XYZ file of C-alpha atoms in Angstrom:
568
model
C 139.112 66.695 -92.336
C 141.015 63.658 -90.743
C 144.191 64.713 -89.833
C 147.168 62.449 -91.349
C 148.707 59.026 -89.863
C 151.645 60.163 -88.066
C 155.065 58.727 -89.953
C 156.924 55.382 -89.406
C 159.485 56.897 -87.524
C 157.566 59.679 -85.056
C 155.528 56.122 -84.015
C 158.618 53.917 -83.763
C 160.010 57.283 -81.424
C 157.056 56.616 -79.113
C 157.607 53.048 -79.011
C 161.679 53.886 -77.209
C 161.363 56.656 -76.156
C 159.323 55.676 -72.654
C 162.076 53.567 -71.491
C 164.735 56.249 -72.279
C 162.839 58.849 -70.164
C 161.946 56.632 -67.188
C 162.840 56.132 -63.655
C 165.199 53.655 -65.533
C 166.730 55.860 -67.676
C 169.961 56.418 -65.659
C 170.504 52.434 -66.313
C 169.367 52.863 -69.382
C 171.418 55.697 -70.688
C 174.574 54.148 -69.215
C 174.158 50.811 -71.124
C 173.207 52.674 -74.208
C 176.904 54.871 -73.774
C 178.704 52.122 -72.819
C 177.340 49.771 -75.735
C 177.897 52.791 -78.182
C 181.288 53.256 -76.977
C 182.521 49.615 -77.068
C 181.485 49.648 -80.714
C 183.119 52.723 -81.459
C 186.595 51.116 -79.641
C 186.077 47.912 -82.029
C 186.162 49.978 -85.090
C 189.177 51.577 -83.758
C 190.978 48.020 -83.727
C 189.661 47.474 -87.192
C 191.772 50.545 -87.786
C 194.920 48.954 -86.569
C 194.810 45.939 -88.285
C 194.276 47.518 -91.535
C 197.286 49.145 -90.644
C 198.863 45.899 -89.568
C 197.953 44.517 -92.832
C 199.535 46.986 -95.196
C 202.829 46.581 -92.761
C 202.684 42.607 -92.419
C 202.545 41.982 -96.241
C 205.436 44.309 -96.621
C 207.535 42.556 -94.432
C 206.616 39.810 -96.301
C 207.205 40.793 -99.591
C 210.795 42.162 -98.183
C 211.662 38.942 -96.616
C 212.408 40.952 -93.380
C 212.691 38.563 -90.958
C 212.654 41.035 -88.184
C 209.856 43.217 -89.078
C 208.159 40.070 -89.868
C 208.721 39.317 -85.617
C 207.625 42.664 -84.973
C 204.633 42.648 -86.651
C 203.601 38.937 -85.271
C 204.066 40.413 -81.542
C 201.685 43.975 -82.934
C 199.324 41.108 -83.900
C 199.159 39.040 -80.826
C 198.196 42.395 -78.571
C 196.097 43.911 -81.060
C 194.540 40.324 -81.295
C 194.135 40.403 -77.693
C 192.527 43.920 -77.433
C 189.669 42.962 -80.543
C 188.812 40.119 -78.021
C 188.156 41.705 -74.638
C 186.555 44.755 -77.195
C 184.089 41.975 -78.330
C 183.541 39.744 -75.188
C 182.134 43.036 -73.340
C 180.514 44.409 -76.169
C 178.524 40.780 -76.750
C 177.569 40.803 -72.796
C 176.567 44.603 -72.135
C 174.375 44.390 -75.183
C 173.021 41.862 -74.376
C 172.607 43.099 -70.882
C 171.251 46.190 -72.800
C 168.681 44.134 -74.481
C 167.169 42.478 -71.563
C 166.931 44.566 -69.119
C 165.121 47.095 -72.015
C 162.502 44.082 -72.472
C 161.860 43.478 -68.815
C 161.414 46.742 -68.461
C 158.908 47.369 -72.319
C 157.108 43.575 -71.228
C 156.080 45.250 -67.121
C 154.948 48.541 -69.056
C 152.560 46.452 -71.517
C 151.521 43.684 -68.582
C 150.751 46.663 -66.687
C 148.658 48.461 -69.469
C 147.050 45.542 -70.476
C 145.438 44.877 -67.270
C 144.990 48.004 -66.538
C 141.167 50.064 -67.091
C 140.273 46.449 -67.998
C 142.105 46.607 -71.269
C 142.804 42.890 -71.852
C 138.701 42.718 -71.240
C 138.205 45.744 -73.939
C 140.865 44.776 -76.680
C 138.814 41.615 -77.115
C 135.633 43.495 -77.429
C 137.137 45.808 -80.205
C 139.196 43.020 -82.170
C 140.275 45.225 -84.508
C 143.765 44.035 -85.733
C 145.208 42.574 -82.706
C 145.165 39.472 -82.536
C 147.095 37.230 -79.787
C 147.890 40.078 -77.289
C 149.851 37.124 -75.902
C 152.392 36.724 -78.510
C 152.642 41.000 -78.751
C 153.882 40.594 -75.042
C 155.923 37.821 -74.952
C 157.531 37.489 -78.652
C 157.385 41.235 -80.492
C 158.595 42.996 -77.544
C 161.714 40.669 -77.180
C 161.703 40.783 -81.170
C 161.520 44.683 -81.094
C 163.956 45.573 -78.396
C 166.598 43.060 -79.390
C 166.351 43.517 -83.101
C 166.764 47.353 -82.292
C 169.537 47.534 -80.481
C 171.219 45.348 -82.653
C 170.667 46.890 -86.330
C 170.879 50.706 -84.025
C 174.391 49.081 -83.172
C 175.311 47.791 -86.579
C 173.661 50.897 -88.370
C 176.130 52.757 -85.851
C 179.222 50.775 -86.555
C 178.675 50.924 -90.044
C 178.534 54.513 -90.117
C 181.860 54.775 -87.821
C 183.556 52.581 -90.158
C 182.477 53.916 -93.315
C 183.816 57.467 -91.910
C 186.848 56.026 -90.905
C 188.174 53.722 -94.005
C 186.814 56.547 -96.448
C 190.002 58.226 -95.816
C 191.954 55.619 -95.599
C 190.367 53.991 -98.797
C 190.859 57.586 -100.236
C 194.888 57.643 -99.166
C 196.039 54.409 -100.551
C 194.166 53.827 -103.464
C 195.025 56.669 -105.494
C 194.362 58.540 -108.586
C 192.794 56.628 -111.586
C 194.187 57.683 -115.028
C 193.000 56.981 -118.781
C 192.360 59.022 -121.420
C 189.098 59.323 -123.407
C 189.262 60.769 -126.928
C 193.039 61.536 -126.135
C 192.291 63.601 -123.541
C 193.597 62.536 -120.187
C 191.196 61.787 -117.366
C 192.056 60.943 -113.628
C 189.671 59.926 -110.918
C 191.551 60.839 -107.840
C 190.530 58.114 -104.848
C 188.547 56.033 -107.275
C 188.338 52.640 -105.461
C 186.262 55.156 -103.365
C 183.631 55.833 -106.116
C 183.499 52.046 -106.936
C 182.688 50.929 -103.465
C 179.675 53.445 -103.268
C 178.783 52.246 -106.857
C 179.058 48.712 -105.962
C 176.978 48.659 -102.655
C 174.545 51.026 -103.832
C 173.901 48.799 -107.089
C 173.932 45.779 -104.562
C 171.357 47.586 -102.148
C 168.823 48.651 -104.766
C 168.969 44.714 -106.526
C 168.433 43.437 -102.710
C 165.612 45.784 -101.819
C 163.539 45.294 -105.180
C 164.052 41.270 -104.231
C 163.210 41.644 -100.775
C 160.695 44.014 -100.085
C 157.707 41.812 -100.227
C 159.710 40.396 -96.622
C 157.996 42.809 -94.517
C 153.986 41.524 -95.154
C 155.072 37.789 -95.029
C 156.772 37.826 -91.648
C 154.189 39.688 -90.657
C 151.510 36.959 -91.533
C 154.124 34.636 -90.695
C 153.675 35.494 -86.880
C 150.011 35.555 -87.297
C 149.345 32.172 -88.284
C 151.587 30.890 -86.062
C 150.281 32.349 -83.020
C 146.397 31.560 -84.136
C 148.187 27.998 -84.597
C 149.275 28.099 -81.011
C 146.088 29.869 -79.658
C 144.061 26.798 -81.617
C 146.128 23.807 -79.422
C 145.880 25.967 -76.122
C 141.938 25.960 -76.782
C 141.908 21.864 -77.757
C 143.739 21.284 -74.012
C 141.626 24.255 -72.200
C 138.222 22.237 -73.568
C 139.551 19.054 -73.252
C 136.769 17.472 -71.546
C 133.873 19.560 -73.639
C 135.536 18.135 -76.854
C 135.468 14.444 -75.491
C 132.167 14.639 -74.543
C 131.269 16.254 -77.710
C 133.456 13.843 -79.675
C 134.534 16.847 -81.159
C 138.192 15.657 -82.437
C 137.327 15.615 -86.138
C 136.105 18.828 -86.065
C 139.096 20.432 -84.063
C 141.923 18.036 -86.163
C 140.021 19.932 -89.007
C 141.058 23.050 -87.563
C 143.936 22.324 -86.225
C 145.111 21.247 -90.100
C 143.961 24.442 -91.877
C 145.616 26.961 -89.447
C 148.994 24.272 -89.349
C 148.496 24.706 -93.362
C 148.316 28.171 -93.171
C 151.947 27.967 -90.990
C 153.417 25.678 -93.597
C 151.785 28.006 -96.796
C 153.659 31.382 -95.266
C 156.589 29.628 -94.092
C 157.313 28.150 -97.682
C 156.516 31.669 -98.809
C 158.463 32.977 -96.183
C 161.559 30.555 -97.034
C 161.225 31.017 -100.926
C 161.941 34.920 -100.748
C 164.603 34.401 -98.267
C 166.790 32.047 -100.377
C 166.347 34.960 -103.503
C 167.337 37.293 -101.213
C 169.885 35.522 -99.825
C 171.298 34.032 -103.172
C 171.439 37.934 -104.280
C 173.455 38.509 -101.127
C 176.293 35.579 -101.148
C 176.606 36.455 -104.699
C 177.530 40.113 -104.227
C 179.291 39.040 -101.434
C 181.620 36.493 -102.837
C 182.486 38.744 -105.863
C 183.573 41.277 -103.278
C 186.058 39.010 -102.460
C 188.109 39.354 -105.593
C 186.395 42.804 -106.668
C 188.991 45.354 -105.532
C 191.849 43.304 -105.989
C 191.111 42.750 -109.746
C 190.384 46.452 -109.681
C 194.116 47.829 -108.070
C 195.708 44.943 -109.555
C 196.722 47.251 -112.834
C 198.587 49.288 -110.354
C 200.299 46.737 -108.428
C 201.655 44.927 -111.338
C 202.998 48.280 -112.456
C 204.981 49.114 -110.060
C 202.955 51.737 -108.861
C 202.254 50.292 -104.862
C 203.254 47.334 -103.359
C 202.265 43.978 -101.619
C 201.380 45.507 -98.754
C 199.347 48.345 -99.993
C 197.383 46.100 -102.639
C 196.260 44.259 -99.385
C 195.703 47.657 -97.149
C 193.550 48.891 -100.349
C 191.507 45.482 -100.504
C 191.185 45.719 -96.509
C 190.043 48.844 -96.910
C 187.387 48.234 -99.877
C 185.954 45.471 -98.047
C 185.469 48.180 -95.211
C 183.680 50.596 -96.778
C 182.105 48.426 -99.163
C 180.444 46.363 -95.841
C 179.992 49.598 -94.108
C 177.789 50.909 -97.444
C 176.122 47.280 -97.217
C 174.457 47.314 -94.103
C 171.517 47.529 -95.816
C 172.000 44.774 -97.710
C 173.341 42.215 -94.845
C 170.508 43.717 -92.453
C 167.550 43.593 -95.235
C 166.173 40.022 -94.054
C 166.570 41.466 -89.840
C 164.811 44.405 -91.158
C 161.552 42.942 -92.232
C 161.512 40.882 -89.439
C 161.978 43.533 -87.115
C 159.703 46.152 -89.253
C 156.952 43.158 -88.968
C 157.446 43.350 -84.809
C 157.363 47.037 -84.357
C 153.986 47.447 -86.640
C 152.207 44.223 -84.429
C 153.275 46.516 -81.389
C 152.098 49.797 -82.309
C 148.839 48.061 -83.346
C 148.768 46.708 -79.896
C 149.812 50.126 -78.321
C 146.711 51.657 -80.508
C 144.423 49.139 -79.285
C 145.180 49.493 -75.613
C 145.386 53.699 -76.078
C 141.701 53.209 -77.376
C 140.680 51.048 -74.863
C 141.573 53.384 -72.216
C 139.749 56.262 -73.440
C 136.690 53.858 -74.770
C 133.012 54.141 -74.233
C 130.919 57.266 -73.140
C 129.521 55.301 -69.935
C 130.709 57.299 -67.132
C 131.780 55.462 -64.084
C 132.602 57.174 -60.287
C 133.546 56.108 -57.553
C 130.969 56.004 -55.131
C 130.101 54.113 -51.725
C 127.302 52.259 -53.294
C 126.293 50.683 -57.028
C 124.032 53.130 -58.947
C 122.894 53.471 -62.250
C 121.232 56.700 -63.557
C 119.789 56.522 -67.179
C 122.280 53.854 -68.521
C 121.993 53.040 -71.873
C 123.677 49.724 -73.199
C 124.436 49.721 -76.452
C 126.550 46.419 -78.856
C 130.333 47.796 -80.032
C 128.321 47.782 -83.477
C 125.865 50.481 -81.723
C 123.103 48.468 -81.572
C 120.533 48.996 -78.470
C 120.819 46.608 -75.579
C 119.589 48.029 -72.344
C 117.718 51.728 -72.673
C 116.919 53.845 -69.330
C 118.612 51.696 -66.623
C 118.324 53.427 -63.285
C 118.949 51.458 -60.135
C 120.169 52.315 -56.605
C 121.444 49.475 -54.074
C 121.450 49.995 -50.794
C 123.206 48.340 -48.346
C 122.093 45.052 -47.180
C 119.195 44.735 -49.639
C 118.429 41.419 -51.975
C 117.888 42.150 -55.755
C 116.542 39.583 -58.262
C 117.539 40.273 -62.108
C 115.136 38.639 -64.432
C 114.012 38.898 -67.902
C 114.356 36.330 -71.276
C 117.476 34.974 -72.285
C 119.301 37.266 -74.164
C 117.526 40.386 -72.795
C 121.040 41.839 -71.723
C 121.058 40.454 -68.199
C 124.982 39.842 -68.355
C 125.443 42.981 -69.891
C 123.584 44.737 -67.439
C 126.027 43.486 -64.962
C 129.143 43.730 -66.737
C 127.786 48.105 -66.822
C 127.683 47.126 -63.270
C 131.387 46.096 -62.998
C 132.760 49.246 -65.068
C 133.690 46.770 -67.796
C 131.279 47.331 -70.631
C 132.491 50.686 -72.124
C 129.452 50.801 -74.836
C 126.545 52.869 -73.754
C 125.479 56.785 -72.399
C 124.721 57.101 -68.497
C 126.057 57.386 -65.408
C 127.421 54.266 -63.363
C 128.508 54.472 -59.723
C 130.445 51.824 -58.585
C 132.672 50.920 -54.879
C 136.228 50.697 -55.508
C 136.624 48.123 -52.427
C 134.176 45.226 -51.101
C 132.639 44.407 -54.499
C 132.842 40.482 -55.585
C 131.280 39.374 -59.060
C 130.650 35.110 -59.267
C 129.971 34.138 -62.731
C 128.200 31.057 -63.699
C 131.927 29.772 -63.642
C 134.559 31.143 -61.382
C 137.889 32.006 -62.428
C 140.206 29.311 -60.680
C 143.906 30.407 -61.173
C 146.782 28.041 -61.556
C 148.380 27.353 -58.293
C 147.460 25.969 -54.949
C 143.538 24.822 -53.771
C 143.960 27.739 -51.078
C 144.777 30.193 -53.498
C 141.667 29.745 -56.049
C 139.321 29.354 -52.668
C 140.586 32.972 -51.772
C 140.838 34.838 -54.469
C 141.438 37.737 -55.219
C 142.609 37.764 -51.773
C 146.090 36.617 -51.526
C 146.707 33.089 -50.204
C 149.008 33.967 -47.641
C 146.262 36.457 -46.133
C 144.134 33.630 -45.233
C 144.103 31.505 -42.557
C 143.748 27.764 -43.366
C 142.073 27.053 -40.771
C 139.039 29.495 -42.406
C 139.581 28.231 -46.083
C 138.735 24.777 -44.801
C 135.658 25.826 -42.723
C 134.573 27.784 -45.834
C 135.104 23.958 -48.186
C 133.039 22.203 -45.340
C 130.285 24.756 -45.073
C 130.153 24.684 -49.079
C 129.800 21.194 -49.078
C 133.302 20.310 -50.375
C 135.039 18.060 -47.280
C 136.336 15.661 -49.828
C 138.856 19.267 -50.463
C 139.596 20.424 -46.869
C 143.015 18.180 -46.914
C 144.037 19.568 -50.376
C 145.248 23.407 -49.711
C 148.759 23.200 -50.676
C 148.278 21.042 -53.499
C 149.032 22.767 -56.791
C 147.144 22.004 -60.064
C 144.900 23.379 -63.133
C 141.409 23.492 -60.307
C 139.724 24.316 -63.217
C 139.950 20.780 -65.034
C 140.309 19.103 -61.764
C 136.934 20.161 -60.208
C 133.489 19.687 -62.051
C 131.248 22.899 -62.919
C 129.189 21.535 -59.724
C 132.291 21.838 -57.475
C 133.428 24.615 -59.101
C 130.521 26.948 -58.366
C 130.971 26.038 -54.370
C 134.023 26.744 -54.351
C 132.759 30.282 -55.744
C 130.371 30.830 -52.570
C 133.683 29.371 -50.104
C 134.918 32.366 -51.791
C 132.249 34.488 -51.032
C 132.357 33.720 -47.458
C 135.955 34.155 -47.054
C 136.445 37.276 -48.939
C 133.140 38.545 -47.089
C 132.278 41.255 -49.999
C 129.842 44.388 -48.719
C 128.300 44.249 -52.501
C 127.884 40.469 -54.105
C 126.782 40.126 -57.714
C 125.757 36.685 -58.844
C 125.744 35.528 -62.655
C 124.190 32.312 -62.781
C 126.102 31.152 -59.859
C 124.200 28.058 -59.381
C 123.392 26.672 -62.863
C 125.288 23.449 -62.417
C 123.873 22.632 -58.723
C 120.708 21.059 -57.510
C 117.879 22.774 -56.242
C 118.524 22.060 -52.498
C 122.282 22.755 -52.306
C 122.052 26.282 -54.183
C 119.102 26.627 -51.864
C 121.650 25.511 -48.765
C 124.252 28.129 -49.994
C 121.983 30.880 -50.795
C 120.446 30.464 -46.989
C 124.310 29.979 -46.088
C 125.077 33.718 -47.643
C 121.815 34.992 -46.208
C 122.737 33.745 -42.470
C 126.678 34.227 -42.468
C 126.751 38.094 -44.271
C 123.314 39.048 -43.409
C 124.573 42.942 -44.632
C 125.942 42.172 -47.337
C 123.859 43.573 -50.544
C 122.893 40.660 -53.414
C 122.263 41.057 -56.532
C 121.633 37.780 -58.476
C 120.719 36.632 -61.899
C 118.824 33.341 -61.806
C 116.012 31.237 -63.680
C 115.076 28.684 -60.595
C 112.444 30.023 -59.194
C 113.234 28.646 -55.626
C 116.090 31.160 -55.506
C 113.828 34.365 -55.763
C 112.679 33.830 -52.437
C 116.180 34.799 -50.981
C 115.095 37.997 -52.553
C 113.653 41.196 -51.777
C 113.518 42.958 -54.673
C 113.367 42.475 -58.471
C 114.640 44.167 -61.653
C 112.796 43.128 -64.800
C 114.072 43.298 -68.202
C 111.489 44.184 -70.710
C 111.821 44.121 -74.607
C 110.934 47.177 -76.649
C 109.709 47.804 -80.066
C 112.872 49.315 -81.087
C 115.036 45.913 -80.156
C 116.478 47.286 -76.917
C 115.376 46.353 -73.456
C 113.653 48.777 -70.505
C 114.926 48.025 -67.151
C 112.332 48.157 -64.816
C 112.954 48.087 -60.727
């Protein structure tokens, strides 16, 4: 028996709580009391100027010239004091706010890469899409949006405890009789206020509930929007020489039309909702002045108290609409904190994914692997390989016998399987059929991983000669995307000027020299061979010419059952 989905608010608990109880939580917990007490300060003021109300329309209404002075000079400080209050309380929150999403954005960058989890997420796609967006848009969604309904949900509360009383004072008993028997309501603008808002909140949720599951889709399509033009300028050249662009305008058009569909949705619900809310909120203009006006034109309180008691109302009656004014930032902000917790989910089960078991050790080893699809389905069966130092492996088998796979198992990356990998923590370099070139300067894609500034130039540009790339050597410090500036040819030797620079004990080649001609991956192979003669090799290639830079060979062979024996 399953045990149950833990409740809204336990998850959205583990989603603050981390930054609350971390080595920032000093910083944290100080901006949090200083926020909470600024608010509490400007519901103070609100205080006084209710008071200054009731005592400004009485001078009024008395034609007291002097009070009238008095209570102009009350304003002017009290005016003074609200805008200092709300200055600081507009800067510290927002303070408050970023500092919570730097800190919330390093904690998911961190996880994400972390155990390969950006690598595993993908494999799993279940629910969480655009890990990109999670990062950059729902955390600064979440962590704003809850600090700033925590704060009005606060100041609501403060004020609603603090013009009930008043509201309570000034408005007085309500008296009628009913059958001839005579009936008072004592504090009854009280009991219409709670009426009021709570008729107003239940008319605004029923309208607005279906908010929550179209801003939700609302960010999805957007982002697989965004992800679709990212892919058109990352295949640029593919989709020219394809002449692809009616086929990617197609796409591009249905996920835009999805956008403009949700949005329209989106926009529909939000002008009901929102004519709901200016209508409530214009008659509680007028509302509790029509209400104590009975009173007032009997005598019974005067100018200044029919405004305290309408100051008042509109107090309580906001305070006991929070709901109502927050109702549209609420399903925006519910629609963030689900996408996150999905994400958190996905990166929890990526950390604890797969059954293959993978140590530390001072050389690769596999012992019994089995390689199994993330649908279960048989890949490799009974992989068990040990690489010693120095020696020259050759991976071969048909296409599609789980070659790759066999080296991502290799890696630690593929979690799906049973076995036992070991794996060197240091001195291991993997060269797929096409290396990863990050954004930045020529030196820094040559070296990687190793940092630029770790690397002499002088080296980088022996590396680009020996790999056949002197038309680069002048080119280090120029900064570009390498990876649409070079060709798949270029490319790949600028994956072996890597090799030699970053002078890897273990070297595991995918395909490294697909896009070259026979006698230059032949020239680099030798290259590797003379310049790191202990370095171990492990390659997967079709040329034949390349096997002789090999001493051994692991062949793939299909089974009966679908899966594939690894024999060395």
């Amino acid at each position: 028996m399953t045990s149950p989905a833990p409740s809204f608010p336990r998850r959205l608990w583990r989603l603050v709580r981390p930054y609350f109880a971390s080595e920032a939580r000093l910083r944290a917990l100080g901006f949090l009391a200083t926020v909470v007490a600024l608010n509490l300060v400007a519901v103070y003021v609100d205080v006084l100027l209710n008071e200054f109300n009731r005592d400004f329309y009485n001078a009024l209404e008395q034609k007291d010239f002097a009070a009238f002075q008095a209570q102009l000079l009350r304003f002017c400080y009290l005016a003074f004091f609200f805008i200092v209050v709300a200055v600081y309380k507009f800067y510290l929150t927002q303070l408050f706010e970023l500092r919570w999403r730097e800190w919330l954005t390093r904690r998911y960058i961190d996880r994400w890469l972390a155990h390969r989890a950006y690598y595993k997420v993908e494999l799993f796609h279940r629910g969480t899409d655009n890990p990109d967006q999670r990062i950059a848009e729902d955390v600064r969604a979440v962590t704003e949006k809850t600090v700033e309904l925590s704060m009005g949900l606060l100041n609501s509360v403060v004020t609603l405890a603090a013009f009930l009383s008043i509201l309570w004072a000034v408005s007085g008993p309500l008296a009628f009789s009913v059958g001839g028997a005579a009936v008072s309501i004592p504090g009854y603008m009280v009991w219409v206020a709670i009426l009021y808002a709570l008729a107003g909140s239940l008319l605004i949720h029923w309208i607005g509930r279906p908010l929550i599951d179209i801003n939700n889709r609302a960010q999805k399509v957007e982002a697989d929007f965004r992800y679709g033009l990212v892919r058109v300028r990352e295949n640029a050249e593919s989709i020219a020489l394809y002449g692809g662009e009616p086929g990617e305008r197609a796409v591009l058009r249905t996920r835009f039309g999805a956008v403009l569909d949700t949005t329209l949705e989106l926009i529909r619900r939000q002008k009901t909702v929102l004519t709901a809310r200016v209508f409530y909120a214009q008659i509680a203009i007028v509302f509790p002045i029509l209400v104590a006006a009975p009173r007032y034109f009997a005598g019974s309180i005067k100018l200044g108290e029919l405004m305290q008691i309408a100051s008042a109302f509109g107090q309580v009656q906001g305070a006991l609409s929070w709901f109502i004014d927050a109702y549209a930032s609420l399903a925006a902000w519910k629609a963030s904190v689900d996408r996150l917790l999905t994400f958190d989910d996905a990166l929890a089960e990526a950390e604890r994914a797969g059954a293959l078991t993978v140590e530390a050790a001072d050389a690769p080893a596999l012992a019994g692997v089995d390689l199994v699809t993330p649908q279960g389905v048989p890949i490799v069966a009974g992989a068990t390989l040990a690489i010693g130092a120095g020696e020259r492996w050759l991976v071969s088998g048909p296409s599609g016998s789980g070659k790759s796979t066999l080296f991502r198992a290799l890696a630690g990356i593929w979690p799906f399987g049973r076995g036992r990998i070991a794996a060197p923590r240091e001195g291991v370099l993997f060269l797929p059929q096409r290396p990863y070139l990050p954004l930045g300067t020529l030196k820094a894609a040559v070296s990687y991983p190793a940092p630029a500034d770790a690397v002499d130039d002088d080296a980088v540009r022996a590396a680009l000669a020996d790999c056949r790339l002197p038309h680069l050597v002048d080119r280090l410090h120029e900064e570009g995307a390498w990876d649409k500036r070079l060709s798949p040819g270029e490319q790949q030797r600028v994956g072996f000027a890597r090799v030699l620079i970053n002078r890897p004990r273990w070297l595991f080649m995918d395909e490294s020299t697909a896009a070259l001609d026979a006698p230059t991956a032949q020239a680099l192979y030798a290259l590797v061979r003379e310049r790191l003669p202990d370095t171990a090799l492990v390659s997967i290639a079709h040329d034949t010419e390349i096997a002789r830079f090999h001493d051994r060979r692991i062949v793939l062979t299909p089974g009966d059952d679908g899966s594939v024996a690894a024999v060395a």
